[in-house]
mmCIF file of C-alpha atoms and ligand atoms in Angstrom:
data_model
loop_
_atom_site.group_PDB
_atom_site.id
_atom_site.type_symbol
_atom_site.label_atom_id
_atom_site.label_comp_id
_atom_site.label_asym_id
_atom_site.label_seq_id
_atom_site.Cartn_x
_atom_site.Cartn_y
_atom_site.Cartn_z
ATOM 1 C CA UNK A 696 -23.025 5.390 -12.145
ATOM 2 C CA UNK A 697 -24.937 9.126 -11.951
ATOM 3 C CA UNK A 698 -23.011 12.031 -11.860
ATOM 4 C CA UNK A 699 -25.200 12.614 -8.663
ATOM 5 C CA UNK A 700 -23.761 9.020 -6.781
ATOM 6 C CA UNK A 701 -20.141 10.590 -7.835
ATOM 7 C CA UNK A 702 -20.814 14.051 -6.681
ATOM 8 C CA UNK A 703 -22.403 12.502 -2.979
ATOM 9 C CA UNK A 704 -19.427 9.995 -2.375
ATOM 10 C CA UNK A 705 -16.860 11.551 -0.075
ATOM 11 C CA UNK A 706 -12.903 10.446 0.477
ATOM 12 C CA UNK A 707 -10.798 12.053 3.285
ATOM 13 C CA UNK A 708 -7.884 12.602 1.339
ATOM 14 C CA UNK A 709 -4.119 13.427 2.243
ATOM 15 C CA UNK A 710 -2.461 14.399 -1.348
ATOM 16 C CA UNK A 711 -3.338 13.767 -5.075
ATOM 17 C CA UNK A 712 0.169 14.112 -6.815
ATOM 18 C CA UNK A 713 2.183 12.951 -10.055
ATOM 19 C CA UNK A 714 5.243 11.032 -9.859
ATOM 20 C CA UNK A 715 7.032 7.452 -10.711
ATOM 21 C CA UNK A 716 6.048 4.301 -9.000
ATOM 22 C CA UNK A 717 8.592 3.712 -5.874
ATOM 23 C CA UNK A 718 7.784 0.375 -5.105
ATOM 24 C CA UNK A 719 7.072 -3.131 -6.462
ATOM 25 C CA UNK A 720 6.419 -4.244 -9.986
ATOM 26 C CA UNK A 721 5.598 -1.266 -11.587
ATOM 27 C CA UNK A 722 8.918 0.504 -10.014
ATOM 28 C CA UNK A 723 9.270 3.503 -12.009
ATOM 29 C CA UNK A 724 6.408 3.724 -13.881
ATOM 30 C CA UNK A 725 4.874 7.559 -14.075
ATOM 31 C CA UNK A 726 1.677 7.102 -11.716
ATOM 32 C CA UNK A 727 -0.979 9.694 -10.131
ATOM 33 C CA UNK A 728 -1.248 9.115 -6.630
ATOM 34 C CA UNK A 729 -4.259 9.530 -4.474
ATOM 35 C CA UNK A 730 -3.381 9.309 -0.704
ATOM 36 C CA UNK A 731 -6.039 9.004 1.725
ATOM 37 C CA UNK A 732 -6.245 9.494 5.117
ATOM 38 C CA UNK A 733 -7.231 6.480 8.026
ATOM 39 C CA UNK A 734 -5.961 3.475 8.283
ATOM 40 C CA UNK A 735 -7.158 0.291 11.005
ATOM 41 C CA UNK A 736 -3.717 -0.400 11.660
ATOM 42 C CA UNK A 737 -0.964 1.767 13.609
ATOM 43 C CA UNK A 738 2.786 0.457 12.622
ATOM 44 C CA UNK A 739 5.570 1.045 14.834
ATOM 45 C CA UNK A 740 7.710 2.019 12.038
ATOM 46 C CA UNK A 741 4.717 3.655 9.762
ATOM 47 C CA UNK A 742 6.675 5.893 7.030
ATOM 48 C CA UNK A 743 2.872 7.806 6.281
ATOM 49 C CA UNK A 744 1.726 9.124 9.916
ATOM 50 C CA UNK A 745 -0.190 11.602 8.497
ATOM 51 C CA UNK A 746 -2.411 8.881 7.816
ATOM 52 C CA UNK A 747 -2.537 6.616 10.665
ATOM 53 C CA UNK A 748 -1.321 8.009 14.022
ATOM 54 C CA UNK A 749 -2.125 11.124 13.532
ATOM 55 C CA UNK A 750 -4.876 11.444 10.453
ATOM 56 C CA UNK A 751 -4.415 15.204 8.376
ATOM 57 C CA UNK A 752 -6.193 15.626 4.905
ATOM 58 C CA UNK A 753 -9.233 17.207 3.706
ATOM 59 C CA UNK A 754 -12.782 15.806 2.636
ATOM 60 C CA UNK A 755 -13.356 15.563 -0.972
ATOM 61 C CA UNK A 756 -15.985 14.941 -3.036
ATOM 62 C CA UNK A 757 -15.207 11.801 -5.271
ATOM 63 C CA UNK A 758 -15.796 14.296 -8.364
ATOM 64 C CA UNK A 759 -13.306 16.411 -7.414
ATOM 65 C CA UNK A 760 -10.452 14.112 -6.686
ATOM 66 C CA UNK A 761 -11.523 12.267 -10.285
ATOM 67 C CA UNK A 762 -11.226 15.482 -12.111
ATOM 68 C CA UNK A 763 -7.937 16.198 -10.619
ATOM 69 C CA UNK A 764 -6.350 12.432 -11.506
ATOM 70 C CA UNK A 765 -7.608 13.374 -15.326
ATOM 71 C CA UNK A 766 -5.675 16.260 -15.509
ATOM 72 C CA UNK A 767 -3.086 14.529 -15.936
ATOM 73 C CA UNK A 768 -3.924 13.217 -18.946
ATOM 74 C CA UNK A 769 -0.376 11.919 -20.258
ATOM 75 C CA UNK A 770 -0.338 9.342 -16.691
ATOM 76 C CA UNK A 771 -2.348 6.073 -17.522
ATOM 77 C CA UNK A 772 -1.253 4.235 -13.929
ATOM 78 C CA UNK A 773 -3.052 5.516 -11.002
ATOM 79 C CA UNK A 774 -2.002 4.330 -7.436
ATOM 80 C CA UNK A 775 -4.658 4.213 -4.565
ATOM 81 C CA UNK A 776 -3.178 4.256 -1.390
ATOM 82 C CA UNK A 777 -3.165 5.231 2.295
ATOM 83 C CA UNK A 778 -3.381 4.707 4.827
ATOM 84 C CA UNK A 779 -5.865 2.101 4.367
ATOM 85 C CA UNK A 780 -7.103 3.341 0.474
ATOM 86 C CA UNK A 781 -10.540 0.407 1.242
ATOM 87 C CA UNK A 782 -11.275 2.246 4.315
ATOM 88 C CA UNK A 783 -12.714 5.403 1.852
ATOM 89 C CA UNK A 784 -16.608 5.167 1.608
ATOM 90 C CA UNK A 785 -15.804 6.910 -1.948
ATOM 91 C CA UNK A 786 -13.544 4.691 -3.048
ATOM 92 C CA UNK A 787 -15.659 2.078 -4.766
ATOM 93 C CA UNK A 788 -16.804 4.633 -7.123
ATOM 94 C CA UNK A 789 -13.545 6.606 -7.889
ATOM 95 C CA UNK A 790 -11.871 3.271 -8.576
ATOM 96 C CA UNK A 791 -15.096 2.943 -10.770
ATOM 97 C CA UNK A 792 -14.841 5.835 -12.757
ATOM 98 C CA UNK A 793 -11.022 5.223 -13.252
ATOM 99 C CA UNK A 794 -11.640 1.906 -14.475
ATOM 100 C CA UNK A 795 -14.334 3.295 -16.893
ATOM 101 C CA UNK A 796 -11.722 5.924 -17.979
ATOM 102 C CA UNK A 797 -9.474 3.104 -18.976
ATOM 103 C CA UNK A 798 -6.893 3.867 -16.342
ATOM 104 C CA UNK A 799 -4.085 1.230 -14.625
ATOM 105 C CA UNK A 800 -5.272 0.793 -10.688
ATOM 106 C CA UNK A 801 -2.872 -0.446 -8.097
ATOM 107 C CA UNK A 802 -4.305 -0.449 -5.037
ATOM 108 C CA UNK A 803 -1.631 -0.554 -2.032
ATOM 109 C CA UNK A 804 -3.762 -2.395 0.514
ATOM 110 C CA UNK A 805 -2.282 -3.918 4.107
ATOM 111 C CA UNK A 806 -4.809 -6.803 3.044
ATOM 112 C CA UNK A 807 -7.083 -6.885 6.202
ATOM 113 C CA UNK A 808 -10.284 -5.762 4.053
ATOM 114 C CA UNK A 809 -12.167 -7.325 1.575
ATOM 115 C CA UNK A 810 -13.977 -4.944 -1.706
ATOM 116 C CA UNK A 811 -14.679 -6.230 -4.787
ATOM 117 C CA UNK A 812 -13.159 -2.966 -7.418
ATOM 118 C CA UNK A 813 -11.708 -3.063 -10.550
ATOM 119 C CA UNK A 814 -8.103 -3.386 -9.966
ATOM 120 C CA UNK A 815 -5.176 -4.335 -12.290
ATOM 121 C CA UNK A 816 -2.675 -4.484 -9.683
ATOM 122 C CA UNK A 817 -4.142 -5.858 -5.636
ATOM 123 C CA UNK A 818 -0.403 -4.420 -4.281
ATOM 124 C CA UNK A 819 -0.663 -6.526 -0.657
ATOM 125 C CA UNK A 820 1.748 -5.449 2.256
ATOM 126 C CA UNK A 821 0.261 -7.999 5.400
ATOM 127 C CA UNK A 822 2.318 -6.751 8.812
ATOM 128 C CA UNK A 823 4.837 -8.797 10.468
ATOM 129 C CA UNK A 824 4.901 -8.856 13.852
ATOM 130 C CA UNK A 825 7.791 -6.174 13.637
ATOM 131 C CA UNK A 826 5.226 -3.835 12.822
ATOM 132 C CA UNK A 827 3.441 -4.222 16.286
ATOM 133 C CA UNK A 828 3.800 -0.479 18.146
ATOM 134 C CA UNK A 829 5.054 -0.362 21.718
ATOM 135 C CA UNK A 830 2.049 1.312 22.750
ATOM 136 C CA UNK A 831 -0.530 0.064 25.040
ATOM 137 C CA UNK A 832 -3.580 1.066 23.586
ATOM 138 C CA UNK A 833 -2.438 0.531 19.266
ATOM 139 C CA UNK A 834 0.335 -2.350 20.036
ATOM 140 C CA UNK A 835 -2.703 -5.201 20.743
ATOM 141 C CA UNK A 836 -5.485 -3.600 18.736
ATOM 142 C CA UNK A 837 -2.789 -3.815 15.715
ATOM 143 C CA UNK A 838 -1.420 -6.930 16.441
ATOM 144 C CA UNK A 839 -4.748 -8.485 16.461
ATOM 145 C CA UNK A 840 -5.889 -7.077 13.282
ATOM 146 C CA UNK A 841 -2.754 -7.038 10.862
ATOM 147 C CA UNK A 842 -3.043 -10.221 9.427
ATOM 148 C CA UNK A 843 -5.710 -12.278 7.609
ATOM 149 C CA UNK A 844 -4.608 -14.631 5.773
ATOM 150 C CA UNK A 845 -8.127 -15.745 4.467
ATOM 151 C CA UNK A 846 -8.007 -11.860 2.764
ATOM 152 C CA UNK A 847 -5.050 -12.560 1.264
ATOM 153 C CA UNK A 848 -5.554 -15.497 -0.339
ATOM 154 C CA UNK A 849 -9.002 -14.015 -1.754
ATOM 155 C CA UNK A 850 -6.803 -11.456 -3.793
ATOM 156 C CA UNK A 851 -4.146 -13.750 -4.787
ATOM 157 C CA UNK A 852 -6.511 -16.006 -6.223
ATOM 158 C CA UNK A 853 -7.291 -13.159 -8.604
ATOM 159 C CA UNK A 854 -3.904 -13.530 -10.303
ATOM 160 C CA UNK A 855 -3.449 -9.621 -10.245
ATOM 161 C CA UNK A 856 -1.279 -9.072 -6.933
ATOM 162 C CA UNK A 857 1.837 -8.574 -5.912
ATOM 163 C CA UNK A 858 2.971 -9.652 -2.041
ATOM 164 C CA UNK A 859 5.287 -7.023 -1.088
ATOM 165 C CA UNK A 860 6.853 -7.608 2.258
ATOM 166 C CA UNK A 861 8.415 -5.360 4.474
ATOM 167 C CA UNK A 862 11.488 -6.615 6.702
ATOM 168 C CA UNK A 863 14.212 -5.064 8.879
ATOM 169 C CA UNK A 864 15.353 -7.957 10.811
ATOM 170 C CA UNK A 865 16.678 -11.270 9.721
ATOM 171 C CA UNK A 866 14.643 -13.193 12.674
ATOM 172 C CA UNK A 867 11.455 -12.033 10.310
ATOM 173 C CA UNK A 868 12.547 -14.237 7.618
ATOM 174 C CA UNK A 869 10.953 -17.612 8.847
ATOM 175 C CA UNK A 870 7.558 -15.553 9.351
ATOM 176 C CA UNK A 871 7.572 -14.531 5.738
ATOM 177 C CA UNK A 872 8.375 -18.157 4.543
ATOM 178 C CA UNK A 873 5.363 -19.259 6.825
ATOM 179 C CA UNK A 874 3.023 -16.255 5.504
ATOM 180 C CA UNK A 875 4.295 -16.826 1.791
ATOM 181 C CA UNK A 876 3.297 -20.667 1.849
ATOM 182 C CA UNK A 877 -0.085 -19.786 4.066
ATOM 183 C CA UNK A 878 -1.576 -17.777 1.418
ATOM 184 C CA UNK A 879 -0.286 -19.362 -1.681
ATOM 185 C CA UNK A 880 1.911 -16.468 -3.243
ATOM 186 C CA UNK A 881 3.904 -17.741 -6.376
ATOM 187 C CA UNK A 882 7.248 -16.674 -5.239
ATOM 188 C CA UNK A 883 7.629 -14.329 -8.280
ATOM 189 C CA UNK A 884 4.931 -12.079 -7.123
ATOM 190 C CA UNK A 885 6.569 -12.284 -3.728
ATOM 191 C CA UNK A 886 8.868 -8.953 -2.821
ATOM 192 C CA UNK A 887 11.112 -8.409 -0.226
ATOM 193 C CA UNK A 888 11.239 -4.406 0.831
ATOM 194 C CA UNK A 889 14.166 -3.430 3.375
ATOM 195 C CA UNK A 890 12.208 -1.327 6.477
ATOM 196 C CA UNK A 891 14.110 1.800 5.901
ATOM 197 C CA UNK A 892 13.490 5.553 5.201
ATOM 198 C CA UNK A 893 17.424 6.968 4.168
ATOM 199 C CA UNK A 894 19.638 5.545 1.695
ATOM 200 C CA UNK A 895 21.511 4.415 3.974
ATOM 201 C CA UNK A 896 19.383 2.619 6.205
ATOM 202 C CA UNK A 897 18.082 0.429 2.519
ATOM 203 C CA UNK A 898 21.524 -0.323 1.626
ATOM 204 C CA UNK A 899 21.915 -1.822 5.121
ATOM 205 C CA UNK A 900 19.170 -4.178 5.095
ATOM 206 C CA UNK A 901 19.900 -4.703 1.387
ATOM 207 C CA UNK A 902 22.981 -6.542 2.024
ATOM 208 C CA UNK A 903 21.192 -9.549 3.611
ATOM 209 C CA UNK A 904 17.682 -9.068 2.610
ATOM 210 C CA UNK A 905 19.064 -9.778 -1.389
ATOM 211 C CA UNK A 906 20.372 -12.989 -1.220
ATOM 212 C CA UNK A 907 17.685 -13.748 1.006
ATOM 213 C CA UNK A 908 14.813 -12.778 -1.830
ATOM 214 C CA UNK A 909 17.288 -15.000 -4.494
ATOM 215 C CA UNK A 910 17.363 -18.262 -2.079
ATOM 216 C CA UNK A 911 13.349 -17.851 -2.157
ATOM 217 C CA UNK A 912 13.214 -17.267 -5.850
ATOM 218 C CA UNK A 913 11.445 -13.717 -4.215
ATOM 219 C CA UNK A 914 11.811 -10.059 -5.888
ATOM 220 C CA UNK A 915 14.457 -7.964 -3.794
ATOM 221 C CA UNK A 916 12.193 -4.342 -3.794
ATOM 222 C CA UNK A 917 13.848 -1.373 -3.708
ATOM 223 C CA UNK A 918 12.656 2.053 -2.221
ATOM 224 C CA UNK A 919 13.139 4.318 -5.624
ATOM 225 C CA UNK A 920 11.088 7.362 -4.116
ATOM 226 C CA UNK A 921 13.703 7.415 -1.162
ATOM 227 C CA UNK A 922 16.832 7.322 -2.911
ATOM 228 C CA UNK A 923 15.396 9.980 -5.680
ATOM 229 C CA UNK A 924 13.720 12.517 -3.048
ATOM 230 C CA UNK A 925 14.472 10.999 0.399
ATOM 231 C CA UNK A 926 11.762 10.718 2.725
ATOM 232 C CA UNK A 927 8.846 13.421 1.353
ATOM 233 C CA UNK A 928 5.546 13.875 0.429
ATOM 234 C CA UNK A 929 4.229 14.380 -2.226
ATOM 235 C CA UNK A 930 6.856 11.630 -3.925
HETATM 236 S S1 SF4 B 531 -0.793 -0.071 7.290
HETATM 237 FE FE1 SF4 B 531 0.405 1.470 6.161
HETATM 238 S S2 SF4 B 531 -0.556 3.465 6.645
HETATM 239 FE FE2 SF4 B 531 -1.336 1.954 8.130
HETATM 240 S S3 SF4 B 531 0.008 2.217 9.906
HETATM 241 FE FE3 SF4 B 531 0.869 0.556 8.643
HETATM 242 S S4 SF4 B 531 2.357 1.546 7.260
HETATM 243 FE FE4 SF4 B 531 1.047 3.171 8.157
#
């Protein structure tokens, strides 16, 4: 790829910060984040809405958000997400020049759009119908959109995704079991995330959502960014 491609490829970007991995299978692990802005779907309980309902960040040139992810040169896992991180037209070649700098991409993807990038990690969070806003112009336009199962099985046949589920109601549970079996998930790649943004509110869910994830043989997934800095950016 020219420098020139790198330097004409834009991404409308929210934050590009340092911290550990909140979520999933890589909970923990130190990661550079790069947040951008836009996403195609509008959730009713959305925890980033500085990326969806109401889009904030500035453009930047592909270049310039690389340079910044390289500066931290200690951080080998990078995390691309959103919003809707495949939205970005840049994003094929940032995830590009990660790749070619030998870093670990996760991309956190509500698995509605197909791109073929290097990944290591295809981190897929579908919608439940829980998700659908009361809101007469998003709640159909959302509903309709949030789930393709024929995108999600494209990335799980890769081998290199996690399904991480997010649930804040019991009656969701036989939806996940259907979505789960739809797309073929191996039940060990399968996590169960309590809908939640306090402590208190994860503990809550937790106490039913955990022996729920052991009956399935599913990953219970904490929120480590919320119990460490509570509901921020820039975490
Ligand atoms: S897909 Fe993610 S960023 Fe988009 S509205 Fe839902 S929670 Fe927010």
């Amino acid at each position: 790829m020219s420098a020139l491609r790198l330097v004409e490829d834009r991404l409308f970007v929210s934050e590009v910060f340092a911290s550990v991995q909140g979520e999933g299978m890589l909970t923990g692990v130190p990661s550079v984040f790069v947040r951008t802005s836009a996403c195609n779907l509008r959730c009713r309980w959305c925890d980033t809405p500085e990326t969806s309902w109401s889009p904030e960040g500035v453009v930047r040139t592909v270049a310039d958000v690389l340079a910044e992810v390289l500066a931290h040169d200690t951080i080998r896992h990078v995390v691309l997400t959103g919003g809707e991180p495949l939205l970005g037209k840049g994003m094929p070649a940032l995830a590009r020049a990660l790749h070619a700098e030998g870093r670990h991409l996760t991309v956190e993807t509500a698995g509605t759009l197909v791109r073929d990038l290097p990944v290591d990690l295809w981190s897929l969070s579908p919608k439940l119908s829980g998700s659908v806003p009361d809101d007469p112009r998003w709640g159909p336009r959302h509903d309709r959109m949030r789930l393709r199962p024929d995108v999600l099985r494209h990335y799980v046949a890769t081998g290199r995704y996690q399904l991480k589920l997010v649930v804040g109601h019991p009656n969701e549970l036989p939806e996940v079991d259907a979505l789960v079996a739809e797309v073929g998930a191996a039940p060990e790649r399968v996590l169960l995330m309590p809908e939640g943004l306090t402590a208190g509110r994860l503990d809550e869910v937790a106490e039913w959502l955990v022996p729920a994830a052991m009956a399935r043989g599913a990953r219970f997934c904490d929120r480590l960014h919320i119990r460490l800095f509570g509901h921020t950016r820039g975490t």
